[in-house]
Amino acid sequence: MSETTTMQAGLPASNPGTGATKKVFVKTYGCQMNVYDSQRMADALAADGYAATEVMEEADLVLLNTCHIREKAAEKVYSELGRIRKLKAERASLGRDTVIGVAGCVAQAEGEEIVRRAPVVDIVIGPQTYHRLPDAVRKARDGGKVVETDYAIEDKFERLPAPRRAELRRRGVTAFLTVQEGCDKFCTFCVVPYTRGSEVSRPVAQIVREAEQLAAAGVREITLLGQNVNAWHGEGPDGRQWGLGELLFRLAEIAGIGRLRYTTSHPRDMDDALIAAHRDLDRLMPYLHLPVQAGSDRILKAMNRRHTADDYLRLIDRIRAARPDIALSGDFIVGFPGETDADFEATMQIVRDVTFVQAFSFKYSPRPGTPGADMDAQVDESVKDERLQRLQALLARQQREFADALVGRKTDVLIEKPGRSPGQWVGRSPWLMPVILDEKAGEIGDIVDVRINRAAANSLFAQAV
Ligand code: 5AD
Ligand code: SF4
């Protein structure tokens, strides 16, 4: 999954009149799947009388939903726990109990070690066992420590209570929907196959039901989530084996869902039906996050990506033949063990050959337990720094050129919320970039036609046509 910055999960703030007596604060790190999981955890806790708060100091339950993808992401959790320890002591001096929980991939990867290193933690709960969270919280309130890290994913979504319609309405017109979790690819740099377990797909009926609930609550744009979302498969109502392409055709039939997206994909799993969905479904947005990681065949092999640079380029040609206006986004790693100057140049070259409108690029971070961490020829930090700077400069230039080329063009925008300045409205373009409108061009949730008249670094400015 591509990583977003640390963020509050966009949870609805405490709602008077729901009978909630306690408060939960959830802090989300890492990818969109964690954002989705944080919401599902909050939904499960709401049924137990917990209202969400955005103020950590007033929370009876503090949950950190963590990310283990790179060392930095994992270390942030321990520094946050240091601060939380003081907070818990302050609240205790006022006679208030605070339960502290660590969820997500650090919880899965480190388990009991977290309680040893940070005794302030009461609950460690891995991503496959969130349906047991309310129980764990009850035990912790009685003074127990709970560590739950088995893989029980088949049950997870069935046993988590469905979000309430009122909660959904407050979340707005775009939503995530997890369809698949886990990964069987074992790229040699990546912890995901260890923290999220092997690939599991949710059944079609469950996904359709959740999408219909979202649509009924006013959601207009759904992003299907999975660590390997295009490896999703399941039995269709027609008795045939479906892949993500077939699923998208089905979801596009739901009234009210004006836009569909999916993330994150692996190049090996882009099958014909999925490419056909890009050709035939207007509702499938012309935007695709398709990480390539590197451009050198030697490095791709060492990463166990199971494709060459040329395979990737030919795949992009096929996708562009199906949907000429598709915008591509990617993930890149520089300084993988053994990466020479020539290997890095190959990464720069594939970026020039493809052209990305958005990208996430990282210095390789050796993760304990992954094959890459034990490889010889680890690359110097200073070399990684220099390569990352060059790559990011190129990617930023491509992003800027894409935005500039949109000026003067017509497009559609999903209206999301009022903007910062009076009279301004914020919408979302087909390419994810926010669009600022200087007048109310429609109601929240409407998809309206606009003309783009200016491009800034991270947003577009437009007026209704
Ligand atoms: N070091 C650096 N980047 C990594 N990613 C995954 N594992 C590592 C690692 N050990 C990046 C990949 C992936 C994205 C989510 O994070 O580019 O696609
Ligand atoms: Fe990690 Fe590779 Fe699986 Fe993506 S495909 S989650 S990078 S192992």
CSV table of C-alpha atoms and ligand atoms in Angstrom, one decimal:
chain,number,residue,atom,x,y,z
A,1,MET,CA,0.0,0.0,0.0
A,2,SER,CA,1.3,3.4,-0.5
A,3,GLU,CA,1.8,5.3,2.6
A,4,THR,CA,0.1,8.4,3.7
A,5,THR,CA,1.4,10.5,6.5
A,6,THR,CA,0.5,10.0,10.1
A,7,MET,CA,-3.1,11.2,10.5
A,8,GLN,CA,-6.1,11.1,12.7
A,9,ALA,CA,-8.4,8.6,11.2
A,10,GLY,CA,-11.1,11.2,10.3
A,11,LEU,CA,-13.3,9.6,12.9
A,12,PRO,CA,-16.5,11.4,13.8
A,13,ALA,CA,-16.1,13.4,17.0
A,14,SER,CA,-18.2,12.5,20.0
A,15,ASN,CA,-21.8,12.6,19.3
A,16,PRO,CA,-24.2,13.8,22.0
A,17,GLY,CA,-27.3,11.7,22.2
A,18,THR,CA,-25.7,8.3,21.3
A,19,GLY,CA,-25.5,7.3,25.0
A,20,ALA,CA,-21.8,7.1,24.7
A,21,THR,CA,-20.1,7.3,28.1
A,22,LYS,CA,-16.5,6.8,27.3
A,23,LYS,CA,-14.1,8.2,24.8
A,24,VAL,CA,-11.6,6.6,22.4
A,25,PHE,CA,-8.8,8.3,20.6
A,26,VAL,CA,-7.3,6.5,17.6
A,27,LYS,CA,-4.1,7.6,15.9
A,28,THR,CA,-3.5,6.0,12.5
A,29,TYR,CA,-0.1,5.5,10.9
A,30,GLY,CA,0.8,4.2,7.5
A,31,CYS,CA,-1.4,3.1,4.6
A,32,GLN,CA,-5.1,3.5,3.7
A,33,MET,CA,-5.9,0.1,5.0
A,34,ASN,CA,-5.0,1.3,8.5
A,35,VAL,CA,-7.3,4.2,8.0
A,36,TYR,CA,-10.1,1.8,7.1
A,37,ASP,CA,-9.3,-0.5,10.0
A,38,SER,CA,-9.3,2.4,12.4
A,39,GLN,CA,-12.8,3.3,11.3
A,40,ARG,CA,-14.0,-0.3,11.7
A,41,MET,CA,-12.4,-0.5,15.2
A,42,ALA,CA,-14.2,2.8,16.2
A,43,ASP,CA,-17.5,1.4,14.9
A,44,ALA,CA,-17.0,-1.8,17.0
A,45,LEU,CA,-16.2,0.3,20.0
A,46,ALA,CA,-19.2,2.7,19.4
A,47,ALA,CA,-21.4,-0.4,19.9
A,48,ASP,CA,-19.7,-0.7,23.3
A,49,GLY,CA,-20.4,2.9,24.3
A,50,TYR,CA,-17.2,4.6,23.1
A,51,ALA,CA,-17.5,7.9,21.3
A,52,ALA,CA,-14.5,9.0,19.2
A,53,THR,CA,-12.5,12.1,20.3
A,54,GLU,CA,-9.8,14.0,18.6
A,55,VAL,CA,-8.3,15.0,21.9
A,56,MET,CA,-6.0,12.4,23.3
A,57,GLU,CA,-6.0,13.9,26.8
A,58,GLU,CA,-9.7,13.3,27.3
A,59,ALA,CA,-9.7,9.7,26.0
A,60,ASP,CA,-10.3,6.7,28.3
A,61,LEU,CA,-8.9,4.5,25.5
A,62,VAL,CA,-6.0,5.4,23.3
A,63,LEU,CA,-5.3,3.3,20.3
A,64,LEU,CA,-2.3,3.5,18.0
A,65,ASN,CA,-2.9,1.8,14.7
A,66,THR,CA,0.7,1.3,13.6
A,67,CYS,CA,2.9,0.7,10.5
A,68,HIS,CA,5.9,-1.5,10.3
A,69,ILE,CA,6.9,-1.0,6.7
A,70,ARG,CA,10.1,1.0,7.3
A,71,GLU,CA,12.2,1.4,10.5
A,72,LYS,CA,11.2,5.0,10.9
A,73,ALA,CA,7.5,4.2,10.8
A,74,ALA,CA,7.9,1.6,13.5
A,75,GLU,CA,10.1,3.8,15.8
A,76,LYS,CA,7.5,6.6,15.8
A,77,VAL,CA,5.3,4.3,17.8
A,78,TYR,CA,7.7,4.0,20.7
A,79,SER,CA,8.3,7.7,20.9
A,80,GLU,CA,4.5,8.3,21.0
A,81,LEU,CA,4.2,5.7,23.7
A,82,GLY,CA,6.8,7.6,25.8
A,83,ARG,CA,4.5,10.7,25.6
A,84,ILE,CA,1.4,8.6,26.4
A,85,ARG,CA,3.0,7.2,29.5
A,86,LYS,CA,3.1,10.7,31.0
A,87,LEU,CA,-0.4,11.4,29.9
A,88,LYS,CA,-1.6,8.2,31.6
A,89,ALA,CA,0.1,9.2,34.8
A,90,GLU,CA,-1.4,12.7,34.7
A,91,ARG,CA,-4.9,11.2,34.2
A,92,ALA,CA,-4.3,8.7,37.0
A,93,SER,CA,-3.5,11.6,39.4
A,94,LEU,CA,-7.0,12.9,38.6
A,95,GLY,CA,-8.5,9.5,39.3
A,96,ARG,CA,-9.0,8.6,35.7
A,97,ASP,CA,-8.1,5.3,34.1
A,98,THR,CA,-6.7,5.1,30.6
A,99,VAL,CA,-6.4,2.0,28.6
A,100,ILE,CA,-3.6,2.0,26.0
A,101,GLY,CA,-3.7,-0.3,22.9
A,102,VAL,CA,-1.3,-0.9,20.1
A,103,ALA,CA,-2.9,-2.2,16.9
A,104,GLY,CA,-1.7,-2.7,13.3
A,105,CYS,CA,1.5,-4.1,11.8
A,106,VAL,CA,3.9,-3.2,14.7
A,107,ALA,CA,1.5,-5.1,17.0
A,108,GLN,CA,1.5,-8.1,14.7
A,109,ALA,CA,5.3,-8.1,14.2
A,110,GLU,CA,6.5,-7.4,17.7
A,111,GLY,CA,3.7,-8.9,19.9
A,112,GLU,CA,4.6,-9.2,23.5
A,113,GLU,CA,7.9,-7.4,22.9
A,114,ILE,CA,5.9,-4.1,22.9
A,115,VAL,CA,4.6,-4.7,26.4
A,116,ARG,CA,8.1,-5.5,27.6
A,117,ARG,CA,9.6,-2.4,25.9
A,118,ALA,CA,6.6,-0.1,26.8
A,119,PRO,CA,4.9,-1.5,29.9
A,120,VAL,CA,2.3,1.3,29.7
A,121,VAL,CA,0.7,-0.7,26.9
A,122,ASP,CA,-2.4,-2.8,28.0
A,123,ILE,CA,-3.4,-4.3,24.7
A,124,VAL,CA,-1.5,-5.5,21.7
A,125,ILE,CA,-3.8,-6.5,18.9
A,126,GLY,CA,-2.9,-7.6,15.3
A,127,PRO,CA,-4.9,-6.6,12.2
A,128,GLN,CA,-6.6,-10.0,11.9
A,129,THR,CA,-8.2,-10.0,15.3
A,130,TYR,CA,-9.9,-6.6,15.5
A,131,HIS,CA,-13.3,-8.3,16.1
A,132,ARG,CA,-11.9,-9.2,19.5
A,133,LEU,CA,-11.0,-5.6,20.4
A,134,PRO,CA,-14.1,-4.9,22.5
A,135,ASP,CA,-13.4,-8.0,24.7
A,136,ALA,CA,-9.7,-7.0,25.0
A,137,VAL,CA,-10.7,-3.5,26.2
A,138,ARG,CA,-13.0,-5.0,28.8
A,139,LYS,CA,-10.2,-7.3,30.1
A,140,ALA,CA,-7.7,-4.4,30.1
A,141,ARG,CA,-10.1,-2.2,32.1
A,142,ASP,CA,-10.2,-5.0,34.7
A,143,GLY,CA,-6.4,-4.7,34.9
A,144,GLY,CA,-5.3,-7.4,32.6
A,145,LYS,CA,-2.8,-7.3,29.7
A,146,VAL,CA,-4.0,-8.7,26.4
A,147,VAL,CA,-1.8,-9.8,23.4
A,148,GLU,CA,-3.8,-11.0,20.4
A,149,THR,CA,-1.8,-11.7,17.3
A,150,ASP,CA,-3.1,-14.9,15.6
A,151,TYR,CA,-4.4,-15.0,12.0
A,152,ALA,CA,-8.1,-15.3,12.0
A,153,ILE,CA,-8.9,-13.1,9.1
A,154,GLU,CA,-11.8,-15.1,7.6
A,155,ASP,CA,-13.9,-14.1,10.6
A,156,LYS,CA,-12.7,-10.6,11.0
A,157,PHE,CA,-15.1,-8.7,8.8
A,158,GLU,CA,-18.1,-10.9,9.4
A,159,ARG,CA,-17.8,-10.4,13.1
A,160,LEU,CA,-17.1,-6.7,13.2
A,161,PRO,CA,-20.3,-4.7,13.5
A,162,ALA,CA,-21.3,-2.9,10.3
A,163,PRO,CA,-20.8,0.9,10.5
A,164,ARG,CA,-24.0,2.8,11.5
A,165,ARG,CA,-25.6,4.9,8.8
A,166,ALA,CA,-25.3,8.1,10.9
A,167,GLU,CA,-21.6,7.5,11.4
A,168,LEU,CA,-21.1,6.9,7.7
A,169,ARG,CA,-22.9,10.1,6.8
A,170,ARG,CA,-20.5,12.1,8.9
A,171,ARG,CA,-17.5,10.5,7.1
A,172,GLY,CA,-18.4,12.1,3.8
A,173,VAL,CA,-18.8,11.2,0.2
A,174,THR,CA,-15.7,9.1,-0.4
A,175,ALA,CA,-14.9,5.8,1.4
A,176,PHE,CA,-12.5,2.9,1.5
A,177,LEU,CA,-13.7,-0.7,1.3
A,178,THR,CA,-11.3,-3.5,2.1
A,179,VAL,CA,-11.7,-6.4,-0.3
A,180,GLN,CA,-8.5,-8.3,0.2
A,181,GLU,CA,-5.8,-8.5,2.8
A,182,GLY,CA,-2.3,-10.0,3.0
A,183,CYS,CA,0.3,-10.9,0.4
A,184,ASP,CA,1.9,-14.1,-0.9
A,185,LYS,CA,4.4,-12.3,-3.1
A,186,PHE,CA,7.3,-12.1,-0.7
A,187,CYS,CA,9.3,-9.2,-2.2
A,188,THR,CA,12.6,-9.5,-0.4
A,189,PHE,CA,12.4,-6.0,1.2
A,190,CYS,CA,8.8,-6.2,2.5
A,191,VAL,CA,7.4,-7.1,5.9
A,192,VAL,CA,3.8,-7.2,4.7
A,193,PRO,CA,3.6,-11.0,4.0
A,194,TYR,CA,4.7,-11.5,7.7
A,195,THR,CA,2.6,-8.8,9.3
A,196,ARG,CA,-0.6,-9.2,7.3
A,197,GLY,CA,-0.3,-12.9,6.5
A,198,SER,CA,-1.2,-14.7,3.3
A,199,GLU,CA,-3.7,-13.4,0.8
A,200,VAL,CA,-7.3,-13.6,1.7
A,201,SER,CA,-10.2,-12.3,-0.4
A,202,ARG,CA,-13.5,-11.2,1.0
A,203,PRO,CA,-16.5,-12.9,-0.6
A,204,VAL,CA,-18.5,-11.1,-3.3
A,205,ALA,CA,-21.7,-10.9,-1.3
A,206,GLN,CA,-20.0,-9.2,1.7
A,207,ILE,CA,-18.3,-6.6,-0.6
A,208,VAL,CA,-21.5,-5.8,-2.5
A,209,ARG,CA,-23.5,-5.5,0.7
A,210,GLU,CA,-20.9,-3.1,2.2
A,211,ALA,CA,-20.8,-1.1,-1.0
A,212,GLU,CA,-24.6,-0.8,-1.0
A,213,GLN,CA,-24.6,0.4,2.6
A,214,LEU,CA,-22.0,3.0,1.7
A,215,ALA,CA,-24.1,4.1,-1.3
A,216,ALA,CA,-27.2,4.3,0.8
A,217,ALA,CA,-25.4,6.6,3.3
A,218,GLY,CA,-24.4,9.0,0.5
A,219,VAL,CA,-21.0,7.7,-0.5
A,220,ARG,CA,-20.3,8.5,-4.2
A,221,GLU,CA,-16.7,7.3,-4.6
A,222,ILE,CA,-15.4,4.0,-3.3
A,223,THR,CA,-11.7,2.9,-3.2
A,224,LEU,CA,-11.3,-0.8,-2.9
A,225,LEU,CA,-8.4,-1.7,-0.7
A,226,GLY,CA,-6.0,-4.6,-0.5
A,227,GLN,CA,-2.3,-5.1,0.0
A,228,ASN,CA,-2.5,-6.9,-3.3
A,229,VAL,CA,-5.9,-5.7,-4.4
A,230,ASN,CA,-5.8,-7.0,-7.9
A,231,ALA,CA,-5.0,-10.5,-6.6
A,232,TRP,CA,-8.6,-10.4,-5.2
A,233,HIS,CA,-10.7,-13.4,-6.5
A,234,GLY,CA,-13.9,-15.0,-5.5
A,235,GLU,CA,-16.9,-17.0,-6.7
A,236,GLY,CA,-19.3,-14.8,-8.5
A,237,PRO,CA,-23.1,-15.2,-8.3
A,238,ASP,CA,-22.9,-16.8,-11.7
A,239,GLY,CA,-20.8,-19.6,-10.2
A,240,ARG,CA,-17.7,-18.5,-12.1
A,241,GLN,CA,-14.4,-17.6,-10.6
A,242,TRP,CA,-14.2,-13.7,-10.5
A,243,GLY,CA,-11.2,-11.5,-10.4
A,244,LEU,CA,-11.1,-7.8,-9.6
A,245,GLY,CA,-12.2,-6.8,-13.1
A,246,GLU,CA,-15.4,-8.8,-12.8
A,247,LEU,CA,-16.0,-7.4,-9.3
A,248,LEU,CA,-15.6,-3.8,-10.6
A,249,PHE,CA,-18.2,-4.4,-13.3
A,250,ARG,CA,-20.6,-5.6,-10.6
A,251,LEU,CA,-19.9,-2.7,-8.2
A,252,ALA,CA,-20.4,-0.2,-11.1
A,253,GLU,CA,-24.1,-1.4,-11.2
A,254,ILE,CA,-24.8,0.0,-7.8
A,255,ALA,CA,-26.9,3.1,-8.1
A,256,GLY,CA,-25.3,6.1,-6.5
A,257,ILE,CA,-21.7,4.9,-6.8
A,258,GLY,CA,-20.4,7.4,-9.4
A,259,ARG,CA,-16.7,6.6,-9.0
A,260,LEU,CA,-14.5,3.5,-8.3
A,261,ARG,CA,-10.8,3.1,-7.6
A,262,TYR,CA,-8.6,0.4,-6.3
A,263,THR,CA,-5.2,0.2,-4.6
A,264,THR,CA,-2.5,-1.2,-4.4
A,265,SER,CA,-1.8,-3.4,-7.3
A,266,HIS,CA,1.0,-5.7,-8.4
A,267,PRO,CA,2.0,-5.7,-12.0
A,268,ARG,CA,1.8,-9.5,-12.2
A,269,ASP,CA,-1.9,-9.5,-11.3
A,270,MET,CA,-3.2,-7.0,-14.0
A,271,ASP,CA,-5.3,-9.5,-15.9
A,272,ASP,CA,-7.3,-9.0,-19.1
A,273,ALA,CA,-10.6,-8.5,-17.3
A,274,LEU,CA,-9.2,-5.7,-15.2
A,275,ILE,CA,-7.7,-4.0,-18.2
A,276,ALA,CA,-11.1,-4.4,-19.9
A,277,ALA,CA,-12.7,-2.7,-16.9
A,278,HIS,CA,-10.5,0.3,-17.5
A,279,ARG,CA,-11.6,0.3,-21.1
A,280,ASP,CA,-15.3,-0.1,-20.5
A,281,LEU,CA,-16.2,1.4,-17.2
A,282,ASP,CA,-16.5,5.2,-17.1
A,283,ARG,CA,-17.0,5.0,-13.4
A,284,LEU,CA,-13.6,3.4,-12.9
A,285,MET,CA,-11.3,6.4,-12.5
A,286,PRO,CA,-8.5,6.9,-15.0
A,287,TYR,CA,-5.8,6.6,-12.3
A,288,LEU,CA,-3.8,3.6,-11.4
A,289,HIS,CA,-1.2,3.0,-8.6
A,290,LEU,CA,1.0,0.4,-10.0
A,291,PRO,CA,4.3,0.2,-8.1
A,292,VAL,CA,7.4,-0.9,-10.1
A,293,GLN,CA,10.0,-0.3,-7.3
A,294,ALA,CA,13.1,-0.3,-9.6
A,295,GLY,CA,14.1,-0.2,-13.2
A,296,SER,CA,17.0,-2.7,-13.3
A,297,ASP,CA,16.3,-6.3,-14.0
A,298,ARG,CA,19.0,-7.4,-11.7
A,299,ILE,CA,17.5,-5.5,-8.8
A,300,LEU,CA,14.0,-6.5,-9.7
A,301,LYS,CA,15.1,-10.1,-9.6
A,302,ALA,CA,16.9,-9.6,-6.2
A,303,MET,CA,13.7,-8.0,-5.0
A,304,ASN,CA,11.8,-11.1,-6.1
A,305,ARG,CA,9.3,-8.9,-8.1
A,306,ARG,CA,8.8,-11.6,-10.7
A,307,HIS,CA,8.8,-9.3,-13.6
A,308,THR,CA,11.3,-7.4,-15.7
A,309,ALA,CA,11.4,-3.7,-16.6
A,310,ASP,CA,10.3,-4.6,-20.1
A,311,ASP,CA,7.3,-6.6,-18.8
A,312,TYR,CA,6.2,-3.5,-16.9
A,313,LEU,CA,6.6,-1.3,-19.9
A,314,ARG,CA,4.6,-3.6,-22.1
A,315,LEU,CA,1.9,-3.9,-19.5
A,316,ILE,CA,1.7,-0.1,-19.3
A,317,ASP,CA,1.3,0.0,-23.1
A,318,ARG,CA,-1.6,-2.5,-22.9
A,319,ILE,CA,-3.3,-0.4,-20.1
A,320,ARG,CA,-2.8,2.8,-22.1
A,321,ALA,CA,-4.3,1.2,-25.2
A,322,ALA,CA,-7.4,0.4,-23.2
A,323,ARG,CA,-7.6,3.7,-21.4
A,324,PRO,CA,-5.5,6.4,-23.2
A,325,ASP,CA,-6.0,9.1,-20.5
A,326,ILE,CA,-5.0,6.9,-17.6
A,327,ALA,CA,-2.6,8.6,-15.1
A,328,LEU,CA,-0.1,6.4,-13.4
A,329,SER,CA,1.3,6.5,-9.9
A,330,GLY,CA,4.1,4.3,-8.5
A,331,ASP,CA,6.3,3.3,-5.5
A,332,PHE,CA,10.1,3.3,-5.7
A,333,ILE,CA,12.9,2.1,-3.5
A,334,VAL,CA,16.4,3.4,-3.9
A,335,GLY,CA,19.5,1.7,-2.4
A,336,PHE,CA,18.3,-1.8,-2.4
A,337,PRO,CA,21.3,-4.1,-1.5
A,338,GLY,CA,23.7,-4.4,-4.5
A,339,GLU,CA,22.2,-1.4,-6.4
A,340,THR,CA,25.0,0.2,-8.5
A,341,ASP,CA,25.0,3.5,-10.2
A,342,ALA,CA,23.9,1.8,-13.4
A,343,ASP,CA,21.0,0.0,-11.7
A,344,PHE,CA,19.9,3.3,-10.3
A,345,GLU,CA,20.1,4.9,-13.7
A,346,ALA,CA,17.7,2.2,-14.9
A,347,THR,CA,15.2,3.3,-12.3
A,348,MET,CA,15.5,6.9,-13.6
A,349,GLN,CA,15.1,5.6,-17.2
A,350,ILE,CA,11.9,3.7,-16.4
A,351,VAL,CA,10.5,6.8,-14.8
A,352,ARG,CA,11.3,8.8,-17.9
A,353,ASP,CA,9.8,6.0,-20.1
A,354,VAL,CA,6.5,5.7,-18.2
A,355,THR,CA,5.8,9.2,-16.8
A,356,PHE,CA,4.2,9.2,-13.4
A,357,VAL,CA,1.7,11.8,-12.1
A,358,GLN,CA,2.3,10.8,-8.5
A,359,ALA,CA,4.8,8.7,-6.7
A,360,PHE,CA,6.0,7.5,-3.4
A,361,SER,CA,9.8,6.9,-3.2
A,362,PHE,CA,11.8,5.6,-0.3
A,363,LYS,CA,15.3,4.8,0.8
A,364,TYR,CA,15.6,1.0,1.3
A,365,SER,CA,15.2,0.2,5.0
A,366,PRO,CA,16.4,-3.2,6.1
A,367,ARG,CA,13.5,-4.9,7.9
A,368,PRO,CA,14.4,-7.7,10.4
A,369,GLY,CA,13.2,-11.1,9.2
A,370,THR,CA,13.1,-10.2,5.5
A,371,PRO,CA,15.7,-11.7,3.1
A,372,GLY,CA,16.9,-8.2,2.0
A,373,ALA,CA,18.1,-7.4,5.5
A,374,ASP,CA,20.7,-10.2,5.3
A,375,MET,CA,21.9,-9.5,1.8
A,376,ASP,CA,25.5,-8.4,1.2
A,377,ALA,CA,26.4,-5.1,-0.3
A,378,GLN,CA,24.0,-2.9,1.7
A,379,VAL,CA,24.2,0.6,0.2
A,380,ASP,CA,25.6,3.6,2.1
A,381,GLU,CA,23.1,6.0,3.6
A,382,SER,CA,24.8,9.0,1.8
A,383,VAL,CA,24.4,7.2,-1.6
A,384,LYS,CA,20.8,6.4,-0.8
A,385,ASP,CA,20.2,10.1,0.1
A,386,GLU,CA,21.7,11.3,-3.1
A,387,ARG,CA,19.8,8.9,-5.3
A,388,LEU,CA,16.5,9.6,-3.6
A,389,GLN,CA,17.0,13.4,-4.2
A,390,ARG,CA,17.6,12.9,-7.9
A,391,LEU,CA,14.7,10.5,-8.3
A,392,GLN,CA,12.3,12.8,-6.3
A,393,ALA,CA,13.4,15.8,-8.4
A,394,LEU,CA,12.5,13.9,-11.6
A,395,LEU,CA,9.2,12.6,-10.2
A,396,ALA,CA,8.2,16.1,-8.9
A,397,ARG,CA,9.0,17.5,-12.4
A,398,GLN,CA,6.7,14.9,-14.0
A,399,GLN,CA,3.9,15.7,-11.5
A,400,ARG,CA,4.2,19.4,-12.2
A,401,GLU,CA,4.1,18.9,-16.0
A,402,PHE,CA,1.0,16.7,-15.7
A,403,ALA,CA,-0.8,19.4,-13.6
A,404,ASP,CA,0.3,22.2,-15.9
A,405,ALA,CA,-1.0,20.3,-18.9
A,406,LEU,CA,-4.4,20.1,-17.4
A,407,VAL,CA,-4.9,23.9,-17.4
A,408,GLY,CA,-7.6,24.9,-19.8
A,409,ARG,CA,-9.1,21.4,-19.9
A,410,LYS,CA,-12.5,20.3,-18.8
A,411,THR,CA,-13.0,17.5,-16.3
A,412,ASP,CA,-15.4,16.3,-13.7
A,413,VAL,CA,-15.1,16.9,-10.0
A,414,LEU,CA,-16.7,15.2,-7.0
A,415,ILE,CA,-17.7,18.0,-4.6
A,416,GLU,CA,-16.5,17.1,-1.1
A,417,LYS,CA,-16.6,20.0,1.4
A,418,PRO,CA,-16.4,23.7,1.9
A,419,GLY,CA,-12.9,25.2,1.4
A,420,ARG,CA,-10.8,27.3,3.7
A,421,SER,CA,-11.8,30.7,2.3
A,422,PRO,CA,-15.4,31.8,2.3
A,423,GLY,CA,-17.2,30.8,-0.8
A,424,GLN,CA,-14.6,28.2,-1.8
A,425,TRP,CA,-15.5,24.5,-2.3
A,426,VAL,CA,-13.1,21.5,-2.5
A,427,GLY,CA,-13.6,18.7,-4.8
A,428,ARG,CA,-11.7,15.7,-6.1
A,429,SER,CA,-10.5,15.3,-9.6
A,430,PRO,CA,-10.4,11.9,-11.4
A,431,TRP,CA,-6.6,11.9,-10.6
A,432,LEU,CA,-7.1,12.3,-6.9
A,433,MET,CA,-5.6,15.8,-6.8
A,434,PRO,CA,-7.9,18.2,-4.9
A,435,VAL,CA,-9.7,20.8,-7.0
A,436,ILE,CA,-10.5,24.2,-5.5
A,437,LEU,CA,-13.7,25.8,-6.8
A,438,ASP,CA,-14.4,29.5,-6.2
A,439,GLU,CA,-18.2,29.0,-6.0
A,440,LYS,CA,-20.6,26.3,-5.0
A,441,ALA,CA,-20.9,24.4,-8.2
A,442,GLY,CA,-23.3,21.8,-6.8
A,443,GLU,CA,-24.2,20.0,-3.6
A,444,ILE,CA,-21.8,17.9,-1.6
A,445,GLY,CA,-21.7,14.5,-3.4
A,446,ASP,CA,-22.5,15.9,-6.8
A,447,ILE,CA,-20.1,15.2,-9.7
A,448,VAL,CA,-19.9,18.4,-11.8
A,449,ASP,CA,-18.1,19.5,-14.9
A,450,VAL,CA,-15.5,22.1,-14.4
A,451,ARG,CA,-12.7,23.8,-16.4
A,452,ILE,CA,-9.3,23.9,-14.8
A,453,ASN,CA,-7.8,27.4,-14.9
A,454,ARG,CA,-4.7,27.1,-12.7
A,455,ALA,CA,-2.4,24.4,-11.3
A,456,ALA,CA,-0.5,24.8,-8.0
A,457,ALA,CA,1.9,22.3,-6.4
A,458,ASN,CA,-0.7,20.1,-4.9
A,459,SER,CA,-4.0,21.3,-6.1
A,460,LEU,CA,-5.9,22.5,-9.1
A,461,PHE,CA,-8.1,25.6,-9.4
A,462,ALA,CA,-11.3,25.4,-11.5
A,463,GLN,CA,-14.6,26.9,-12.2
A,464,ALA,CA,-17.9,25.3,-13.1
A,465,VAL,CA,-18.9,25.1,-16.7
B,1,5AD,N1,12.3,-0.1,2.6
B,1,5AD,C1,11.9,0.9,1.9
B,1,5AD,N2,10.7,1.0,1.3
B,1,5AD,C2,9.9,-0.1,1.4
B,1,5AD,N3,8.6,-0.3,1.0
B,1,5AD,C3,8.2,-1.5,1.4
B,1,5AD,N4,9.2,-2.1,2.2
B,1,5AD,C4,10.2,-1.2,2.2
B,1,5AD,C5,11.5,-1.2,2.8
B,1,5AD,N5,11.9,-2.2,3.5
B,1,5AD,C6,7.9,0.6,0.1
B,1,5AD,C7,7.6,-0.1,-1.3
B,1,5AD,C8,6.1,-0.4,-1.1
B,1,5AD,C9,5.7,0.8,-0.3
B,1,5AD,C10,4.4,0.6,0.4
B,1,5AD,O1,6.7,0.9,0.7
B,1,5AD,O2,7.9,0.9,-2.3
B,1,5AD,O3,5.5,-0.4,-2.4
B,2,SF4,FE1,5.2,-6.2,0.0
B,2,SF4,FE2,5.7,-7.1,-2.5
B,2,SF4,FE3,3.6,-8.0,-1.1
B,2,SF4,FE4,3.6,-5.4,-2.0
B,2,SF4,S1,3.7,-7.3,-3.3
B,2,SF4,S2,2.9,-6.1,0.0
B,2,SF4,S3,5.7,-4.9,-1.8
B,2,SF4,S4,5.7,-8.3,-0.5
